[in-house]
Amino acid sequence: EVHLIGDNLKAAAMVRRMREVAMAVYGEGNQHPMIARALLALADMKLKDGDYVEGDTLCQAGLAIMRKVYEKKHPRTLRAMLQYMRTLDSNGDYEKALELAQEFQQG
């Protein structure tokens, strides 16, 4: 189990670094997909660590970028929506998750 914890710490550090590099290259306010992917990866790690509030915030930010950059039915947008639905489910916000699931089905 210690090995898994070490791997998770390394992965978290790599994802944080990915976000820093993306923001340095593309600009912090930039709506670049690389920044969105970094935010979504960080959100996933925060959720796995039990930090649901931060995970939700990061996931929302990543999804917002994907929605701006790609069309509604683009696979990356849909994947981000699915991740956010899982985030809402983890947070117990079932009503909002259901609304997003309906939007997801409509594509």
PDB file of N, CA and C in Angstrom:
ATOM      1  N   GLU A   1       0.824  -1.202   0.000  1.00  0.00           N
ATOM      2  CA  GLU A   1       0.000   0.000   0.000  1.00  0.00           C
ATOM      3  C   GLU A   1       0.863   1.259   0.000  1.00  0.00           C
ATOM      4  N   VAL A   2       2.001   1.214   0.655  1.00  0.00           N
ATOM      5  CA  VAL A   2       2.900   2.368   0.648  1.00  0.00           C
ATOM      6  C   VAL A   2       3.347   2.665  -0.768  1.00  0.00           C
ATOM      7  N   HIS A   3       3.559   1.617  -1.548  1.00  0.00           N
ATOM      8  CA  HIS A   3       3.957   1.801  -2.946  1.00  0.00           C
ATOM      9  C   HIS A   3       2.873   2.569  -3.709  1.00  0.00           C
ATOM     10  N   LEU A   4       1.598   2.221  -3.479  1.00  0.00           N
ATOM     11  CA  LEU A   4       0.497   2.913  -4.148  1.00  0.00           C
ATOM     12  C   LEU A   4       0.433   4.374  -3.750  1.00  0.00           C
ATOM     13  N   ILE A   5       0.653   4.648  -2.479  1.00  0.00           N
ATOM     14  CA  ILE A   5       0.639   6.038  -2.016  1.00  0.00           C
ATOM     15  C   ILE A   5       1.746   6.817  -2.691  1.00  0.00           C
ATOM     16  N   GLY A   6       2.928   6.237  -2.789  1.00  0.00           N
ATOM     17  CA  GLY A   6       4.047   6.900  -3.460  1.00  0.00           C
ATOM     18  C   GLY A   6       3.746   7.161  -4.921  1.00  0.00           C
ATOM     19  N   ASP A   7       3.127   6.183  -5.591  1.00  0.00           N
ATOM     20  CA  ASP A   7       2.751   6.364  -6.991  1.00  0.00           C
ATOM     21  C   ASP A   7       1.723   7.477  -7.141  1.00  0.00           C
ATOM     22  N   ASN A   8       0.754   7.540  -6.227  1.00  0.00           N
ATOM     23  CA  ASN A   8      -0.255   8.591  -6.286  1.00  0.00           C
ATOM     24  C   ASN A   8       0.363   9.967  -6.083  1.00  0.00           C
ATOM     25  N   LEU A   9       1.314  10.058  -5.184  1.00  0.00           N
ATOM     26  CA  LEU A   9       1.987  11.337  -4.948  1.00  0.00           C
ATOM     27  C   LEU A   9       2.778  11.765  -6.179  1.00  0.00           C
ATOM     28  N   LYS A  10       3.449  10.813  -6.808  1.00  0.00           N
ATOM     29  CA  LYS A  10       4.204  11.120  -8.027  1.00  0.00           C
ATOM     30  C   LYS A  10       3.258  11.553  -9.139  1.00  0.00           C
ATOM     31  N   ALA A  11       2.156  10.839  -9.271  1.00  0.00           N
ATOM     32  CA  ALA A  11       1.187  11.176 -10.314  1.00  0.00           C
ATOM     33  C   ALA A  11       0.599  12.566 -10.073  1.00  0.00           C
ATOM     34  N   ALA A  12       0.276  12.863  -8.826  1.00  0.00           N
ATOM     35  CA  ALA A  12      -0.280  14.180  -8.504  1.00  0.00           C
ATOM     36  C   ALA A  12       0.725  15.281  -8.823  1.00  0.00           C
ATOM     37  N   ALA A  13       1.976  15.042  -8.504  1.00  0.00           N
ATOM     38  CA  ALA A  13       3.016  16.032  -8.807  1.00  0.00           C
ATOM     39  C   ALA A  13       3.161  16.219 -10.313  1.00  0.00           C
ATOM     40  N   MET A  14       3.078  15.135 -11.061  1.00  0.00           N
ATOM     41  CA  MET A  14       3.198  15.228 -12.523  1.00  0.00           C
ATOM     42  C   MET A  14       2.024  15.998 -13.117  1.00  0.00           C
ATOM     43  N   VAL A  15       0.824  15.745 -12.618  1.00  0.00           N
ATOM     44  CA  VAL A  15      -0.352  16.443 -13.142  1.00  0.00           C
ATOM     45  C   VAL A  15      -0.285  17.926 -12.792  1.00  0.00           C
ATOM     46  N   ARG A  16       0.133  18.233 -11.576  1.00  0.00           N
ATOM     47  CA  ARG A  16       0.281  19.652 -11.200  1.00  0.00           C
ATOM     48  C   ARG A  16       1.313  20.341 -12.093  1.00  0.00           C
ATOM     49  N   ARG A  17       2.389  19.647 -12.373  1.00  0.00           N
ATOM     50  CA  ARG A  17       3.419  20.207 -13.248  1.00  0.00           C
ATOM     51  C   ARG A  17       2.883  20.407 -14.667  1.00  0.00           C
ATOM     52  N   MET A  18       2.092  19.448 -15.133  1.00  0.00           N
ATOM     53  CA  MET A  18       1.472  19.563 -16.451  1.00  0.00           C
ATOM     54  C   MET A  18       0.608  20.820 -16.521  1.00  0.00           C
ATOM     55  N   ARG A  19      -0.145  21.068 -15.467  1.00  0.00           N
ATOM     56  CA  ARG A  19      -0.998  22.265 -15.424  1.00  0.00           C
ATOM     57  C   ARG A  19      -0.134  23.529 -15.432  1.00  0.00           C
ATOM     58  N   GLU A  20       0.919  23.542 -14.639  1.00  0.00           N
ATOM     59  CA  GLU A  20       1.808  24.711 -14.590  1.00  0.00           C
ATOM     60  C   GLU A  20       2.418  24.999 -15.953  1.00  0.00           C
ATOM     61  N   VAL A  21       2.892  23.955 -16.616  1.00  0.00           N
ATOM     62  CA  VAL A  21       3.507  24.129 -17.940  1.00  0.00           C
ATOM     63  C   VAL A  21       2.474  24.630 -18.938  1.00  0.00           C
ATOM     64  N   ALA A  22       1.289  24.019 -18.929  1.00  0.00           N
ATOM     65  CA  ALA A  22       0.244  24.439 -19.864  1.00  0.00           C
ATOM     66  C   ALA A  22      -0.126  25.900 -19.647  1.00  0.00           C
ATOM     67  N   MET A  23      -0.233  26.320 -18.398  1.00  0.00           N
ATOM     68  CA  MET A  23      -0.584  27.705 -18.116  1.00  0.00           C
ATOM     69  C   MET A  23       0.547  28.653 -18.487  1.00  0.00           C
ATOM     70  N   ALA A  24       1.782  28.205 -18.300  1.00  0.00           N
ATOM     71  CA  ALA A  24       2.926  29.039 -18.674  1.00  0.00           C
ATOM     72  C   ALA A  24       3.007  29.190 -20.194  1.00  0.00           C
ATOM     73  N   VAL A  25       2.744  28.122 -20.910  1.00  0.00           N
ATOM     74  CA  VAL A  25       2.834  28.147 -22.377  1.00  0.00           C
ATOM     75  C   VAL A  25       1.646  28.884 -22.992  1.00  0.00           C
ATOM     76  N   TYR A  26       0.440  28.573 -22.523  1.00  0.00           N
ATOM     77  CA  TYR A  26      -0.765  29.096 -23.159  1.00  0.00           C
ATOM     78  C   TYR A  26      -1.363  30.307 -22.447  1.00  0.00           C
ATOM     79  N   GLY A  27      -0.895  30.598 -21.240  1.00  0.00           N
ATOM     80  CA  GLY A  27      -1.435  31.721 -20.477  1.00  0.00           C
ATOM     81  C   GLY A  27      -2.508  31.248 -19.519  1.00  0.00           C
ATOM     82  N   GLU A  28      -2.503  31.811 -18.324  1.00  0.00           N
ATOM     83  CA  GLU A  28      -3.411  31.334 -17.281  1.00  0.00           C
ATOM     84  C   GLU A  28      -4.881  31.496 -17.655  1.00  0.00           C
ATOM     85  N   GLY A  29      -5.230  32.573 -18.330  1.00  0.00           N
ATOM     86  CA  GLY A  29      -6.622  32.783 -18.693  1.00  0.00           C
ATOM     87  C   GLY A  29      -7.013  32.114 -19.997  1.00  0.00           C
ATOM     88  N   ASN A  30      -6.071  31.435 -20.619  1.00  0.00           N
ATOM     89  CA  ASN A  30      -6.312  30.830 -21.927  1.00  0.00           C
ATOM     90  C   ASN A  30      -7.258  29.642 -21.806  1.00  0.00           C
ATOM     91  N   GLN A  31      -8.057  29.466 -22.823  1.00  0.00           N
ATOM     92  CA  GLN A  31      -9.028  28.372 -22.863  1.00  0.00           C
ATOM     93  C   GLN A  31      -8.502  27.226 -23.727  1.00  0.00           C
ATOM     94  N   HIS A  32      -7.277  26.814 -23.489  1.00  0.00           N
ATOM     95  CA  HIS A  32      -6.644  25.779 -24.298  1.00  0.00           C
ATOM     96  C   HIS A  32      -7.019  24.388 -23.768  1.00  0.00           C
ATOM     97  N   PRO A  33      -7.230  23.415 -24.665  1.00  0.00           N
ATOM     98  CA  PRO A  33      -7.600  22.064 -24.229  1.00  0.00           C
ATOM     99  C   PRO A  33      -6.580  21.411 -23.298  1.00  0.00           C
ATOM    100  N   MET A  34      -5.308  21.736 -23.451  1.00  0.00           N
ATOM    101  CA  MET A  34      -4.284  21.154 -22.563  1.00  0.00           C
ATOM    102  C   MET A  34      -4.522  21.599 -21.124  1.00  0.00           C
ATOM    103  N   ILE A  35      -4.921  22.838 -20.934  1.00  0.00           N
ATOM    104  CA  ILE A  35      -5.240  23.319 -19.588  1.00  0.00           C
ATOM    105  C   ILE A  35      -6.469  22.587 -19.063  1.00  0.00           C
ATOM    106  N   ALA A  36      -7.468  22.402 -19.920  1.00  0.00           N
ATOM    107  CA  ALA A  36      -8.676  21.674 -19.507  1.00  0.00           C
ATOM    108  C   ALA A  36      -8.332  20.247 -19.089  1.00  0.00           C
ATOM    109  N   ARG A  37      -7.493  19.581 -19.861  1.00  0.00           N
ATOM    110  CA  ARG A  37      -7.117  18.202 -19.525  1.00  0.00           C
ATOM    111  C   ARG A  37      -6.375  18.147 -18.185  1.00  0.00           C
ATOM    112  N   ALA A  38      -5.519  19.133 -17.946  1.00  0.00           N
ATOM    113  CA  ALA A  38      -4.808  19.172 -16.664  1.00  0.00           C
ATOM    114  C   ALA A  38      -5.784  19.394 -15.514  1.00  0.00           C
ATOM    115  N   LEU A  39      -6.740  20.292 -15.704  1.00  0.00           N
ATOM    116  CA  LEU A  39      -7.737  20.552 -14.664  1.00  0.00           C
ATOM    117  C   LEU A  39      -8.577  19.302 -14.382  1.00  0.00           C
ATOM    118  N   LEU A  40      -8.963  18.611 -15.437  1.00  0.00           N
ATOM    119  CA  LEU A  40      -9.774  17.398 -15.270  1.00  0.00           C
ATOM    120  C   LEU A  40      -8.978  16.287 -14.583  1.00  0.00           C
ATOM    121  N   ALA A  41      -7.705  16.177 -14.912  1.00  0.00           N
ATOM    122  CA  ALA A  41      -6.860  15.169 -14.262  1.00  0.00           C
ATOM    123  C   ALA A  41      -6.685  15.499 -12.779  1.00  0.00           C
ATOM    124  N   LEU A  42      -6.457  16.771 -12.477  1.00  0.00           N
ATOM    125  CA  LEU A  42      -6.343  17.179 -11.070  1.00  0.00           C
ATOM    126  C   LEU A  42      -7.652  16.941 -10.328  1.00  0.00           C
ATOM    127  N   ALA A  43      -8.763  17.215 -10.988  1.00  0.00           N
ATOM    128  CA  ALA A  43     -10.067  16.988 -10.363  1.00  0.00           C
ATOM    129  C   ALA A  43     -10.229  15.519  -9.990  1.00  0.00           C
ATOM    130  N   ASP A  44      -9.854  14.646 -10.894  1.00  0.00           N
ATOM    131  CA  ASP A  44      -9.957  13.214 -10.638  1.00  0.00           C
ATOM    132  C   ASP A  44      -9.106  12.809  -9.441  1.00  0.00           C
ATOM    133  N   MET A  45      -7.907  13.346  -9.361  1.00  0.00           N
ATOM    134  CA  MET A  45      -7.025  13.019  -8.228  1.00  0.00           C
ATOM    135  C   MET A  45      -7.588  13.554  -6.917  1.00  0.00           C
ATOM    136  N   LYS A  46      -8.150  14.759  -6.947  1.00  0.00           N
ATOM    137  CA  LYS A  46      -8.738  15.337  -5.731  1.00  0.00           C
ATOM    138  C   LYS A  46      -9.910  14.478  -5.254  1.00  0.00           C
ATOM    139  N   LEU A  47     -10.725  14.013  -6.192  1.00  0.00           N
ATOM    140  CA  LEU A  47     -11.855  13.163  -5.814  1.00  0.00           C
ATOM    141  C   LEU A  47     -11.380  11.862  -5.189  1.00  0.00           C
ATOM    142  N   LYS A  48     -10.339  11.282  -5.767  1.00  0.00           N
ATOM    143  CA  LYS A  48      -9.795  10.032  -5.218  1.00  0.00           C
ATOM    144  C   LYS A  48      -9.237  10.238  -3.816  1.00  0.00           C
ATOM    145  N   ASP A  49      -8.763  11.463  -3.539  1.00  0.00           N
ATOM    146  CA  ASP A  49      -8.241  11.790  -2.215  1.00  0.00           C
ATOM    147  C   ASP A  49      -9.346  12.206  -1.245  1.00  0.00           C
ATOM    148  N   GLY A  50     -10.593  12.274  -1.748  1.00  0.00           N
ATOM    149  CA  GLY A  50     -11.709  12.652  -0.887  1.00  0.00           C
ATOM    150  C   GLY A  50     -11.955  14.145  -0.795  1.00  0.00           C
ATOM    151  N   ASP A  51     -11.254  14.939  -1.590  1.00  0.00           N
ATOM    152  CA  ASP A  51     -11.449  16.391  -1.598  1.00  0.00           C
ATOM    153  C   ASP A  51     -12.493  16.721  -2.663  1.00  0.00           C
ATOM    154  N   TYR A  52     -13.754  16.522  -2.303  1.00  0.00           N
ATOM    155  CA  TYR A  52     -14.845  16.652  -3.264  1.00  0.00           C
ATOM    156  C   TYR A  52     -15.105  18.087  -3.693  1.00  0.00           C
ATOM    157  N   VAL A  53     -14.892  19.028  -2.799  1.00  0.00           N
ATOM    158  CA  VAL A  53     -15.132  20.436  -3.138  1.00  0.00           C
ATOM    159  C   VAL A  53     -14.139  20.906  -4.191  1.00  0.00           C
ATOM    160  N   GLU A  54     -12.857  20.660  -3.956  1.00  0.00           N
ATOM    161  CA  GLU A  54     -11.836  21.067  -4.925  1.00  0.00           C
ATOM    162  C   GLU A  54     -11.965  20.277  -6.221  1.00  0.00           C
ATOM    163  N   GLY A  55     -12.277  18.993  -6.105  1.00  0.00           N
ATOM    164  CA  GLY A  55     -12.476  18.176  -7.296  1.00  0.00           C
ATOM    165  C   GLY A  55     -13.614  18.702  -8.153  1.00  0.00           C
ATOM    166  N   ASP A  56     -14.694  19.117  -7.513  1.00  0.00           N
ATOM    167  CA  ASP A  56     -15.837  19.679  -8.225  1.00  0.00           C
ATOM    168  C   ASP A  56     -15.457  20.979  -8.936  1.00  0.00           C
ATOM    169  N   THR A  57     -14.754  21.846  -8.238  1.00  0.00           N
ATOM    170  CA  THR A  57     -14.348  23.136  -8.809  1.00  0.00           C
ATOM    171  C   THR A  57     -13.448  22.943 -10.023  1.00  0.00           C
ATOM    172  N   LEU A  58     -12.464  22.075  -9.888  1.00  0.00           N
ATOM    173  CA  LEU A  58     -11.541  21.817 -10.997  1.00  0.00           C
ATOM    174  C   LEU A  58     -12.254  21.174 -12.183  1.00  0.00           C
ATOM    175  N   CYS A  59     -13.160  20.247 -11.897  1.00  0.00           N
ATOM    176  CA  CYS A  59     -13.888  19.563 -12.960  1.00  0.00           C
ATOM    177  C   CYS A  59     -14.790  20.543 -13.717  1.00  0.00           C
ATOM    178  N   GLN A  60     -15.464  21.418 -12.988  1.00  0.00           N
ATOM    179  CA  GLN A  60     -16.303  22.434 -13.629  1.00  0.00           C
ATOM    180  C   GLN A  60     -15.471  23.326 -14.548  1.00  0.00           C
ATOM    181  N   ALA A  61     -14.294  23.723 -14.079  1.00  0.00           N
ATOM    182  CA  ALA A  61     -13.421  24.589 -14.874  1.00  0.00           C
ATOM    183  C   ALA A  61     -12.956  23.873 -16.144  1.00  0.00           C
ATOM    184  N   GLY A  62     -12.576  22.613 -16.023  1.00  0.00           N
ATOM    185  CA  GLY A  62     -12.149  21.839 -17.186  1.00  0.00           C
ATOM    186  C   GLY A  62     -13.272  21.647 -18.185  1.00  0.00           C
ATOM    187  N   LEU A  63     -14.466  21.343 -17.682  1.00  0.00           N
ATOM    188  CA  LEU A  63     -15.622  21.164 -18.557  1.00  0.00           C
ATOM    189  C   LEU A  63     -15.966  22.469 -19.266  1.00  0.00           C
ATOM    190  N   ALA A  64     -15.893  23.581 -18.563  1.00  0.00           N
ATOM    191  CA  ALA A  64     -16.208  24.877 -19.174  1.00  0.00           C
ATOM    192  C   ALA A  64     -15.282  25.167 -20.357  1.00  0.00           C
ATOM    193  N   ILE A  65     -14.005  24.851 -20.187  1.00  0.00           N
ATOM    194  CA  ILE A  65     -13.059  25.058 -21.289  1.00  0.00           C
ATOM    195  C   ILE A  65     -13.397  24.138 -22.454  1.00  0.00           C
ATOM    196  N   MET A  66     -13.657  22.872 -22.173  1.00  0.00           N
ATOM    197  CA  MET A  66     -13.986  21.924 -23.243  1.00  0.00           C
ATOM    198  C   MET A  66     -15.220  22.383 -24.011  1.00  0.00           C
ATOM    199  N   ARG A  67     -16.199  22.915 -23.296  1.00  0.00           N
ATOM    200  CA  ARG A  67     -17.419  23.388 -23.960  1.00  0.00           C
ATOM    201  C   ARG A  67     -17.146  24.588 -24.863  1.00  0.00           C
ATOM    202  N   LYS A  68     -16.189  25.418 -24.462  1.00  0.00           N
ATOM    203  CA  LYS A  68     -15.852  26.596 -25.276  1.00  0.00           C
ATOM    204  C   LYS A  68     -15.000  26.229 -26.485  1.00  0.00           C
ATOM    205  N   VAL A  69     -14.115  25.276 -26.303  1.00  0.00           N
ATOM    206  CA  VAL A  69     -13.149  24.928 -27.344  1.00  0.00           C
ATOM    207  C   VAL A  69     -13.740  23.980 -28.385  1.00  0.00           C
ATOM    208  N   TYR A  70     -14.507  23.005 -27.917  1.00  0.00           N
ATOM    209  CA  TYR A  70     -15.041  21.983 -28.808  1.00  0.00           C
ATOM    210  C   TYR A  70     -16.561  22.118 -28.910  1.00  0.00           C
ATOM    211  N   GLU A  71     -17.104  21.517 -29.930  1.00  0.00           N
ATOM    212  CA  GLU A  71     -18.554  21.508 -30.063  1.00  0.00           C
ATOM    213  C   GLU A  71     -19.167  20.589 -29.018  1.00  0.00           C
ATOM    214  N   LYS A  72     -20.457  20.723 -28.857  1.00  0.00           N
ATOM    215  CA  LYS A  72     -21.181  20.002 -27.803  1.00  0.00           C
ATOM    216  C   LYS A  72     -21.048  18.482 -27.905  1.00  0.00           C
ATOM    217  N   LYS A  73     -21.009  17.959 -29.127  1.00  0.00           N
ATOM    218  CA  LYS A  73     -20.964  16.507 -29.319  1.00  0.00           C
ATOM    219  C   LYS A  73     -19.553  15.965 -29.494  1.00  0.00           C
ATOM    220  N   HIS A  74     -18.549  16.804 -29.332  1.00  0.00           N
ATOM    221  CA  HIS A  74     -17.169  16.344 -29.477  1.00  0.00           C
ATOM    222  C   HIS A  74     -16.860  15.335 -28.362  1.00  0.00           C
ATOM    223  N   PRO A  75     -16.139  14.266 -28.676  1.00  0.00           N
ATOM    224  CA  PRO A  75     -15.835  13.244 -27.661  1.00  0.00           C
ATOM    225  C   PRO A  75     -15.156  13.797 -26.406  1.00  0.00           C
ATOM    226  N   ARG A  76     -14.308  14.783 -26.556  1.00  0.00           N
ATOM    227  CA  ARG A  76     -13.637  15.335 -25.361  1.00  0.00           C
ATOM    228  C   ARG A  76     -14.621  16.101 -24.482  1.00  0.00           C
ATOM    229  N   THR A  77     -15.553  16.800 -25.102  1.00  0.00           N
ATOM    230  CA  THR A  77     -16.580  17.501 -24.326  1.00  0.00           C
ATOM    231  C   THR A  77     -17.466  16.485 -23.616  1.00  0.00           C
ATOM    232  N   LEU A  78     -17.870  15.459 -24.326  1.00  0.00           N
ATOM    233  CA  LEU A  78     -18.729  14.435 -23.735  1.00  0.00           C
ATOM    234  C   LEU A  78     -18.021  13.691 -22.603  1.00  0.00           C
ATOM    235  N   ARG A  79     -16.734  13.425 -22.788  1.00  0.00           N
ATOM    236  CA  ARG A  79     -15.954  12.753 -21.731  1.00  0.00           C
ATOM    237  C   ARG A  79     -15.880  13.639 -20.486  1.00  0.00           C
ATOM    238  N   ALA A  80     -15.678  14.937 -20.689  1.00  0.00           N
ATOM    239  CA  ALA A  80     -15.622  15.871 -19.558  1.00  0.00           C
ATOM    240  C   ALA A  80     -16.978  15.949 -18.859  1.00  0.00           C
ATOM    241  N   MET A  81     -18.056  15.927 -19.641  1.00  0.00           N
ATOM    242  CA  MET A  81     -19.397  15.924 -19.038  1.00  0.00           C
ATOM    243  C   MET A  81     -19.609  14.670 -18.199  1.00  0.00           C
ATOM    244  N   LEU A  82     -19.171  13.531 -18.719  1.00  0.00           N
ATOM    245  CA  LEU A  82     -19.305  12.275 -17.985  1.00  0.00           C
ATOM    246  C   LEU A  82     -18.512  12.319 -16.680  1.00  0.00           C
ATOM    247  N   GLN A  83     -17.305  12.862 -16.748  1.00  0.00           N
ATOM    248  CA  GLN A  83     -16.496  12.990 -15.536  1.00  0.00           C
ATOM    249  C   GLN A  83     -17.196  13.892 -14.520  1.00  0.00           C
ATOM    250  N   TYR A  84     -17.790  14.984 -14.994  1.00  0.00           N
ATOM    251  CA  TYR A  84     -18.478  15.887 -14.076  1.00  0.00           C
ATOM    252  C   TYR A  84     -19.726  15.229 -13.480  1.00  0.00           C
ATOM    253  N   MET A  85     -20.422  14.400 -14.268  1.00  0.00           N
ATOM    254  CA  MET A  85     -21.563  13.665 -13.717  1.00  0.00           C
ATOM    255  C   MET A  85     -21.115  12.749 -12.574  1.00  0.00           C
ATOM    256  N   ARG A  86     -19.984  12.073 -12.769  1.00  0.00           N
ATOM    257  CA  ARG A  86     -19.456  11.207 -11.699  1.00  0.00           C
ATOM    258  C   ARG A  86     -19.065  12.042 -10.475  1.00  0.00           C
ATOM    259  N   THR A  87     -18.531  13.225 -10.720  1.00  0.00           N
ATOM    260  CA  THR A  87     -18.165  14.124  -9.623  1.00  0.00           C
ATOM    261  C   THR A  87     -19.406  14.521  -8.832  1.00  0.00           C
ATOM    262  N   LEU A  88     -20.447  14.913  -9.539  1.00  0.00           N
ATOM    263  CA  LEU A  88     -21.700  15.296  -8.878  1.00  0.00           C
ATOM    264  C   LEU A  88     -22.272  14.125  -8.092  1.00  0.00           C
ATOM    265  N   ASP A  89     -22.209  12.939  -8.665  1.00  0.00           N
ATOM    266  CA  ASP A  89     -22.689  11.744  -7.985  1.00  0.00           C
ATOM    267  C   ASP A  89     -21.892  11.509  -6.697  1.00  0.00           C
ATOM    268  N   SER A  90     -20.565  11.669  -6.774  1.00  0.00           N
ATOM    269  CA  SER A  90     -19.716  11.492  -5.592  1.00  0.00           C
ATOM    270  C   SER A  90     -20.048  12.510  -4.505  1.00  0.00           C
ATOM    271  N   ASN A  91     -20.446  13.712  -4.940  1.00  0.00           N
ATOM    272  CA  ASN A  91     -20.783  14.782  -3.996  1.00  0.00           C
ATOM    273  C   ASN A  91     -22.212  14.667  -3.471  1.00  0.00           C
ATOM    274  N   GLY A  92     -22.976  13.714  -4.016  1.00  0.00           N
ATOM    275  CA  GLY A  92     -24.353  13.541  -3.581  1.00  0.00           C
ATOM    276  C   GLY A  92     -25.330  14.505  -4.238  1.00  0.00           C
ATOM    277  N   ASP A  93     -24.903  15.215  -5.263  1.00  0.00           N
ATOM    278  CA  ASP A  93     -25.760  16.160  -5.968  1.00  0.00           C
ATOM    279  C   ASP A  93     -26.437  15.424  -7.131  1.00  0.00           C
ATOM    280  N   TYR A  94     -27.358  14.536  -6.768  1.00  0.00           N
ATOM    281  CA  TYR A  94     -27.972  13.646  -7.740  1.00  0.00           C
ATOM    282  C   TYR A  94     -28.882  14.391  -8.724  1.00  0.00           C
ATOM    283  N   GLU A  95     -29.543  15.430  -8.242  1.00  0.00           N
ATOM    284  CA  GLU A  95     -30.439  16.198  -9.121  1.00  0.00           C
ATOM    285  C   GLU A  95     -29.650  16.867 -10.252  1.00  0.00           C
ATOM    286  N   LYS A  96     -28.552  17.497  -9.898  1.00  0.00           N
ATOM    287  CA  LYS A  96     -27.723  18.146 -10.922  1.00  0.00           C
ATOM    288  C   LYS A  96     -27.070  17.108 -11.841  1.00  0.00           C
ATOM    289  N   ALA A  97     -26.684  15.976 -11.270  1.00  0.00           N
ATOM    290  CA  ALA A  97     -26.104  14.901 -12.078  1.00  0.00           C
ATOM    291  C   ALA A  97     -27.129  14.385 -13.082  1.00  0.00           C
ATOM    292  N   LEU A  98     -28.385  14.268 -12.657  1.00  0.00           N
ATOM    293  CA  LEU A  98     -29.442  13.811 -13.553  1.00  0.00           C
ATOM    294  C   LEU A  98     -29.677  14.821 -14.671  1.00  0.00           C
ATOM    295  N   GLU A  99     -29.675  16.114 -14.353  1.00  0.00           N
ATOM    296  CA  GLU A  99     -29.845  17.151 -15.372  1.00  0.00           C
ATOM    297  C   GLU A  99     -28.711  17.059 -16.412  1.00  0.00           C
ATOM    298  N   LEU A 100     -27.497  16.888 -15.928  1.00  0.00           N
ATOM    299  CA  LEU A 100     -26.365  16.788 -16.836  1.00  0.00           C
ATOM    300  C   LEU A 100     -26.440  15.492 -17.664  1.00  0.00           C
ATOM    301  N   ALA A 101     -26.926  14.422 -17.050  1.00  0.00           N
ATOM    302  CA  ALA A 101     -27.081  13.163 -17.780  1.00  0.00           C
ATOM    303  C   ALA A 101     -28.102  13.320 -18.912  1.00  0.00           C
ATOM    304  N   GLN A 102     -29.157  14.057 -18.668  1.00  0.00           N
ATOM    305  CA  GLN A 102     -30.146  14.305 -19.710  1.00  0.00           C
ATOM    306  C   GLN A 102     -29.538  15.137 -20.840  1.00  0.00           C
ATOM    307  N   GLU A 103     -28.754  16.135 -20.472  1.00  0.00           N
ATOM    308  CA  GLU A 103     -28.055  16.947 -21.475  1.00  0.00           C
ATOM    309  C   GLU A 103     -27.067  16.075 -22.258  1.00  0.00           C
ATOM    310  N   PHE A 104     -26.380  15.184 -21.547  1.00  0.00           N
ATOM    311  CA  PHE A 104     -25.422  14.260 -22.173  1.00  0.00           C
ATOM    312  C   PHE A 104     -26.123  13.372 -23.201  1.00  0.00           C
ATOM    313  N   GLN A 105     -27.279  12.846 -22.846  1.00  0.00           N
ATOM    314  CA  GLN A 105     -28.030  11.964 -23.751  1.00  0.00           C
ATOM    315  C   GLN A 105     -28.492  12.705 -25.000  1.00  0.00           C
ATOM    316  N   GLN A 106     -28.809  13.976 -24.843  1.00  0.00           N
ATOM    317  CA  GLN A 106     -29.248  14.780 -25.990  1.00  0.00           C
ATOM    318  C   GLN A 106     -28.078  15.113 -26.900  1.00  0.00           C
ATOM    319  N   GLY A 107     -26.869  15.057 -26.311  1.00  0.00           N
ATOM    320  CA  GLY A 107     -25.643  15.294 -27.080  1.00  0.00           C
ATOM    321  C   GLY A 107     -25.656  16.651 -27.644  1.00  0.00           C
TER     322      GLY A 107
END
